[in-house]
Amino acid sequence: GQQLNQSPQSMFIQEGEDVSMNCTSSSIFNTWLWYKQEPGEGPVLLIALYKAGELTSNGRLTAQFGITRKDSFLNISASIPSDVGIYFCAGPSFYRGSQGNLIFGKGTKLSVKP
Amino acid sequence: DSGVTQTPKHLITATGQRVTLRCSPRSGDLSVYWYQQSLDQGLQFLIQYYNGEERAKGNILERFSAQQFPDLHSELNLSSLELGDSALYFCASSPLGEKLFFGSGTQLSVL
């Protein structure tokens, strides 16, 4: 079925380093979303992508919609301690009865050492 | 602050019991979604309501039910609770489309 595979599962980096993470699927998606979840909070939408090849930025965050429509990438430049959290990719389900609702990857947990 | 309000923040109960989780969507949002987050399964879609009507169903157990009221707030009812139901339950709302705004969640612990 539809599944989103995120890698890496976790990252431990030094403050100031750049971060790259990705999300892949065996299914084609027409929309990719990236969310961040901090401890004790719900996921917060960071970036939404709607077209293959699209590159979108939100401050130090940049996400890309893969050309094959089966993957997406998120980069964070010059990381800071407040970037700590779990980053999820998500895409709409196409299963009947559940159409349009989001499927989430298992997340990439980011830790930043000051 | 996403504008989505969930209560209570924490809930501790015993197996076999029934609980109700409450959600108030962002002002103007007609759609409400319920998700369950557990360590092994991640974020799983349970059910969606749009303007009071059930719109879509995901991996929701028969012991669970939900409704959306005329004022658009929603409740998720969990009954005959089992240890495995312990999880974070999130409500989200959206005006249209896939951009969901999540509440802070209800942490349910079944002992």
Tab-separated table of C-alpha atoms in Angstrom:
chain	number	residue	atom	x	y	z
A	1	GLY	CA	0.000	0.000	0.000
A	2	GLN	CA	0.958	3.635	0.168
A	3	GLN	CA	3.930	4.149	2.427
A	4	LEU	CA	6.383	6.943	2.947
A	5	ASN	CA	9.924	6.000	3.913
A	6	GLN	CA	12.023	8.645	5.567
A	7	SER	CA	15.746	8.652	6.013
A	8	PRO	CA	17.718	8.994	8.046
A	9	GLN	CA	15.690	7.966	11.098
A	10	SER	CA	17.754	10.276	13.270
A	11	MET	CA	20.563	12.787	12.960
A	12	PHE	CA	22.946	14.279	15.481
A	13	ILE	CA	24.635	17.380	14.131
A	14	GLN	CA	26.655	20.361	15.280
A	15	GLU	CA	25.098	23.809	15.302
A	16	GLY	CA	25.842	25.570	12.040
A	17	GLU	CA	25.892	22.423	9.912
A	18	ASP	CA	23.574	21.869	6.985
A	19	VAL	CA	21.042	19.035	7.131
A	20	SER	CA	19.555	16.890	4.380
A	21	MET	CA	16.770	14.376	4.715
A	22	ASN	CA	14.534	12.627	2.253
A	23	CYS	CA	11.268	10.836	1.809
A	24	THR	CA	10.564	8.141	-0.748
A	25	SER	CA	7.591	6.104	-1.841
A	26	SER	CA	6.791	3.340	-4.307
A	27	SER	CA	3.661	5.343	-5.216
A	28	ILE	CA	3.345	8.623	-7.047
A	29	PHE	CA	2.223	11.626	-5.027
A	30	ASN	CA	0.766	14.841	-6.413
A	31	THR	CA	1.473	16.784	-3.249
A	32	TRP	CA	4.279	16.614	-0.731
A	33	LEU	CA	4.135	18.248	2.664
A	34	TRP	CA	6.820	18.666	5.287
A	35	TYR	CA	5.896	19.034	8.949
A	36	LYS	CA	7.938	19.578	12.103
A	37	GLN	CA	6.914	18.319	15.514
A	38	GLU	CA	8.440	19.564	18.739
A	39	PRO	CA	8.053	17.773	22.087
A	40	GLY	CA	4.577	18.193	23.547
A	41	GLU	CA	3.189	19.793	20.414
A	42	GLY	CA	1.378	18.780	17.268
A	43	PRO	CA	3.007	18.792	13.832
A	44	VAL	CA	3.406	22.200	12.234
A	45	LEU	CA	3.352	22.628	8.459
A	46	LEU	CA	6.677	23.888	7.107
A	47	ILE	CA	6.464	23.601	3.341
A	48	ALA	CA	3.928	22.360	0.782
A	49	LEU	CA	4.937	21.226	-2.721
A	50	TYR	CA	2.500	20.758	-5.599
A	51	LYS	CA	4.502	20.237	-8.794
A	52	ALA	CA	7.225	17.803	-9.858
A	53	GLY	CA	10.593	19.553	-9.755
A	54	GLU	CA	9.296	22.372	-7.580
A	55	LEU	CA	11.801	23.892	-5.169
A	56	THR	CA	10.352	25.918	-2.311
A	57	SER	CA	12.028	27.729	0.565
A	58	ASN	CA	10.854	28.835	3.970
A	59	GLY	CA	13.680	30.733	5.633
A	60	ARG	CA	16.609	28.358	6.075
A	61	LEU	CA	14.482	25.418	4.943
A	62	THR	CA	14.308	24.293	1.325
A	63	ALA	CA	12.233	21.402	0.033
A	64	GLN	CA	12.062	19.818	-3.385
A	65	PHE	CA	9.397	17.766	-5.116
A	66	GLY	CA	11.249	14.959	-6.901
A	67	ILE	CA	10.999	14.671	-10.666
A	68	THR	CA	9.712	11.090	-10.454
A	69	ARG	CA	6.981	12.284	-8.031
A	70	LYS	CA	8.014	9.418	-5.774
A	71	ASP	CA	10.329	11.382	-3.539
A	72	SER	CA	10.919	14.664	-1.798
A	73	PHE	CA	13.856	16.262	-0.022
A	74	LEU	CA	14.207	18.721	2.823
A	75	ASN	CA	17.346	20.717	3.517
A	76	ILE	CA	18.067	22.926	6.492
A	77	SER	CA	20.971	25.308	6.201
A	78	ALA	CA	23.097	26.570	9.095
A	79	SER	CA	21.201	24.629	11.743
A	80	ILE	CA	20.447	26.187	15.124
A	81	PRO	CA	19.327	24.589	18.407
A	82	SER	CA	15.665	25.432	17.820
A	83	ASP	CA	15.690	23.218	14.712
A	84	VAL	CA	15.510	20.251	17.081
A	85	GLY	CA	12.435	18.132	16.514
A	86	ILE	CA	10.982	15.413	14.356
A	87	TYR	CA	10.499	16.192	10.678
A	88	PHE	CA	7.733	14.365	8.872
A	89	CYS	CA	6.944	14.132	5.214
A	90	ALA	CA	3.320	13.595	4.260
A	91	GLY	CA	1.224	13.084	1.180
A	92	PRO	CA	-2.465	12.575	0.433
A	93	SER	CA	-3.866	9.079	0.452
A	94	PHE	CA	-5.599	7.810	-2.667
A	95	TYR	CA	-7.382	4.908	-1.003
A	96	ARG	CA	-11.138	4.939	-1.525
A	97	GLY	CA	-12.889	6.156	1.584
A	98	SER	CA	-9.733	7.803	2.801
A	99	GLN	CA	-8.927	9.930	-0.201
A	100	GLY	CA	-7.124	13.166	0.332
A	101	ASN	CA	-6.231	12.481	3.935
A	102	LEU	CA	-2.602	12.526	4.826
A	103	ILE	CA	-0.201	9.634	5.075
A	104	PHE	CA	2.857	10.416	7.171
A	105	GLY	CA	6.354	9.034	7.130
A	106	LYS	CA	7.852	7.787	10.400
A	107	GLY	CA	9.913	10.946	10.734
A	108	THR	CA	13.526	12.056	10.974
A	109	LYS	CA	14.542	13.046	14.482
A	110	LEU	CA	17.005	15.923	14.473
A	111	SER	CA	19.273	16.730	17.403
A	112	VAL	CA	21.509	19.812	17.290
A	113	LYS	CA	24.530	20.170	19.533
A	114	PRO	CA	25.318	23.797	20.429
B	1	ASP	CA	-0.433	28.503	18.261
B	2	SER	CA	-2.269	26.644	15.485
B	3	GLY	CA	-5.702	27.810	16.599
B	4	VAL	CA	-6.854	24.215	17.135
B	5	THR	CA	-7.745	23.469	20.757
B	6	GLN	CA	-7.741	20.007	22.241
B	7	THR	CA	-8.806	18.957	25.717
B	8	PRO	CA	-7.774	17.372	27.926
B	9	LYS	CA	-4.007	17.481	27.434
B	10	HIS	CA	-3.478	14.316	29.452
B	11	LEU	CA	-5.828	11.481	30.299
B	12	ILE	CA	-5.086	8.471	32.466
B	13	THR	CA	-7.641	5.711	32.663
B	14	ALA	CA	-8.011	1.986	33.148
B	15	THR	CA	-8.616	-0.820	30.699
B	16	GLY	CA	-12.248	-1.311	29.810
B	17	GLN	CA	-13.134	2.323	30.380
B	18	ARG	CA	-14.525	4.880	27.958
B	19	VAL	CA	-13.163	8.370	27.345
B	20	THR	CA	-14.066	11.376	25.233
B	21	LEU	CA	-11.528	13.671	23.617
B	22	ARG	CA	-12.619	17.107	22.506
B	23	CYS	CA	-11.432	19.353	19.693
B	24	SER	CA	-12.283	22.895	18.626
B	25	PRO	CA	-11.090	23.654	15.089
B	26	ARG	CA	-9.634	26.929	13.854
B	27	SER	CA	-12.212	29.605	13.314
B	28	GLY	CA	-13.792	29.135	9.894
B	29	ASP	CA	-12.403	25.626	9.245
B	30	LEU	CA	-15.136	23.157	8.352
B	31	SER	CA	-13.005	20.006	8.264
B	32	VAL	CA	-11.832	18.179	11.358
B	33	TYR	CA	-9.470	15.219	11.307
B	34	TRP	CA	-8.414	12.807	14.036
B	35	TYR	CA	-5.007	11.148	14.034
B	36	GLN	CA	-3.383	8.691	16.407
B	37	GLN	CA	0.361	8.824	17.046
B	38	SER	CA	2.175	5.898	18.610
B	39	LEU	CA	5.851	5.001	18.695
B	40	ASP	CA	5.517	1.916	16.510
B	41	GLN	CA	2.833	3.059	14.061
B	42	GLY	CA	3.649	6.735	13.716
B	43	LEU	CA	0.879	9.155	12.750
B	44	GLN	CA	-2.188	7.282	11.561
B	45	PHE	CA	-5.319	8.879	10.121
B	46	LEU	CA	-8.476	7.831	11.951
B	47	ILE	CA	-11.433	9.815	10.644
B	48	GLN	CA	-12.469	13.068	8.991
B	49	TYR	CA	-15.609	15.168	9.351
B	50	TYR	CA	-16.679	18.013	7.131
B	51	ASN	CA	-19.378	20.390	8.313
B	52	GLY	CA	-20.949	17.765	10.551
B	53	GLU	CA	-20.804	14.855	8.128
B	54	GLU	CA	-18.358	11.969	8.130
B	55	ARG	CA	-16.173	12.438	5.052
B	56	ALA	CA	-13.455	9.765	5.238
B	57	LYS	CA	-12.355	6.888	7.416
B	58	GLY	CA	-8.920	5.501	8.017
B	59	ASN	CA	-7.630	2.898	10.444
B	60	ILE	CA	-10.266	3.537	13.083
B	61	LEU	CA	-11.288	0.682	15.348
B	62	GLU	CA	-14.962	-0.176	15.816
B	63	ARG	CA	-14.556	0.671	19.511
B	64	PHE	CA	-13.795	4.254	18.470
B	65	SER	CA	-16.313	6.749	17.164
B	66	ALA	CA	-16.422	10.443	16.472
B	67	GLN	CA	-18.853	13.199	15.700
B	68	GLN	CA	-18.820	16.837	14.679
B	69	PHE	CA	-21.404	19.134	16.190
B	70	PRO	CA	-23.238	22.103	14.604
B	71	ASP	CA	-20.750	24.517	16.180
B	72	LEU	CA	-18.043	22.471	14.368
B	73	HIS	CA	-16.306	21.168	17.461
B	74	SER	CA	-15.629	17.455	17.399
B	75	GLU	CA	-15.396	14.640	19.893
B	76	LEU	CA	-13.579	11.339	19.615
B	77	ASN	CA	-15.012	8.589	21.793
B	78	LEU	CA	-12.828	5.649	22.726
B	79	SER	CA	-14.499	2.736	24.490
B	80	SER	CA	-13.518	-0.648	25.965
B	81	LEU	CA	-10.033	0.732	26.219
B	82	GLU	CA	-7.047	-1.565	25.916
B	83	LEU	CA	-3.416	-1.049	26.872
B	84	GLY	CA	-2.544	-0.729	23.200
B	85	ASP	CA	-4.796	2.313	22.839
B	86	SER	CA	-2.279	4.371	24.808
B	87	ALA	CA	-1.089	7.005	22.379
B	88	LEU	CA	-1.161	10.661	21.448
B	89	TYR	CA	-4.406	11.645	19.758
B	90	PHE	CA	-4.320	14.688	17.534
B	91	CYS	CA	-7.078	16.715	16.063
B	92	ALA	CA	-6.417	18.829	13.000
B	93	SER	CA	-8.522	21.218	10.987
B	94	SER	CA	-8.304	22.689	7.529
B	95	PRO	CA	-10.286	25.099	5.388
B	96	LEU	CA	-9.815	23.006	2.240
B	97	GLY	CA	-7.266	20.622	0.824
B	98	GLU	CA	-4.293	18.989	2.448
B	99	LYS	CA	-2.893	21.763	4.620
B	100	LEU	CA	-3.737	20.534	8.089
B	101	PHE	CA	-3.326	22.548	11.264
B	102	PHE	CA	-2.807	20.329	14.289
B	103	GLY	CA	-3.719	20.822	17.911
B	104	SER	CA	-1.307	20.001	20.727
B	105	GLY	CA	-2.821	16.570	21.249
B	106	THR	CA	-4.251	14.499	24.067
B	107	GLN	CA	-1.864	12.014	25.656
B	108	LEU	CA	-3.920	8.965	26.591
B	109	SER	CA	-2.483	6.457	29.031
B	110	VAL	CA	-4.432	3.257	29.624
B	111	LEU	CA	-3.246	1.401	32.724
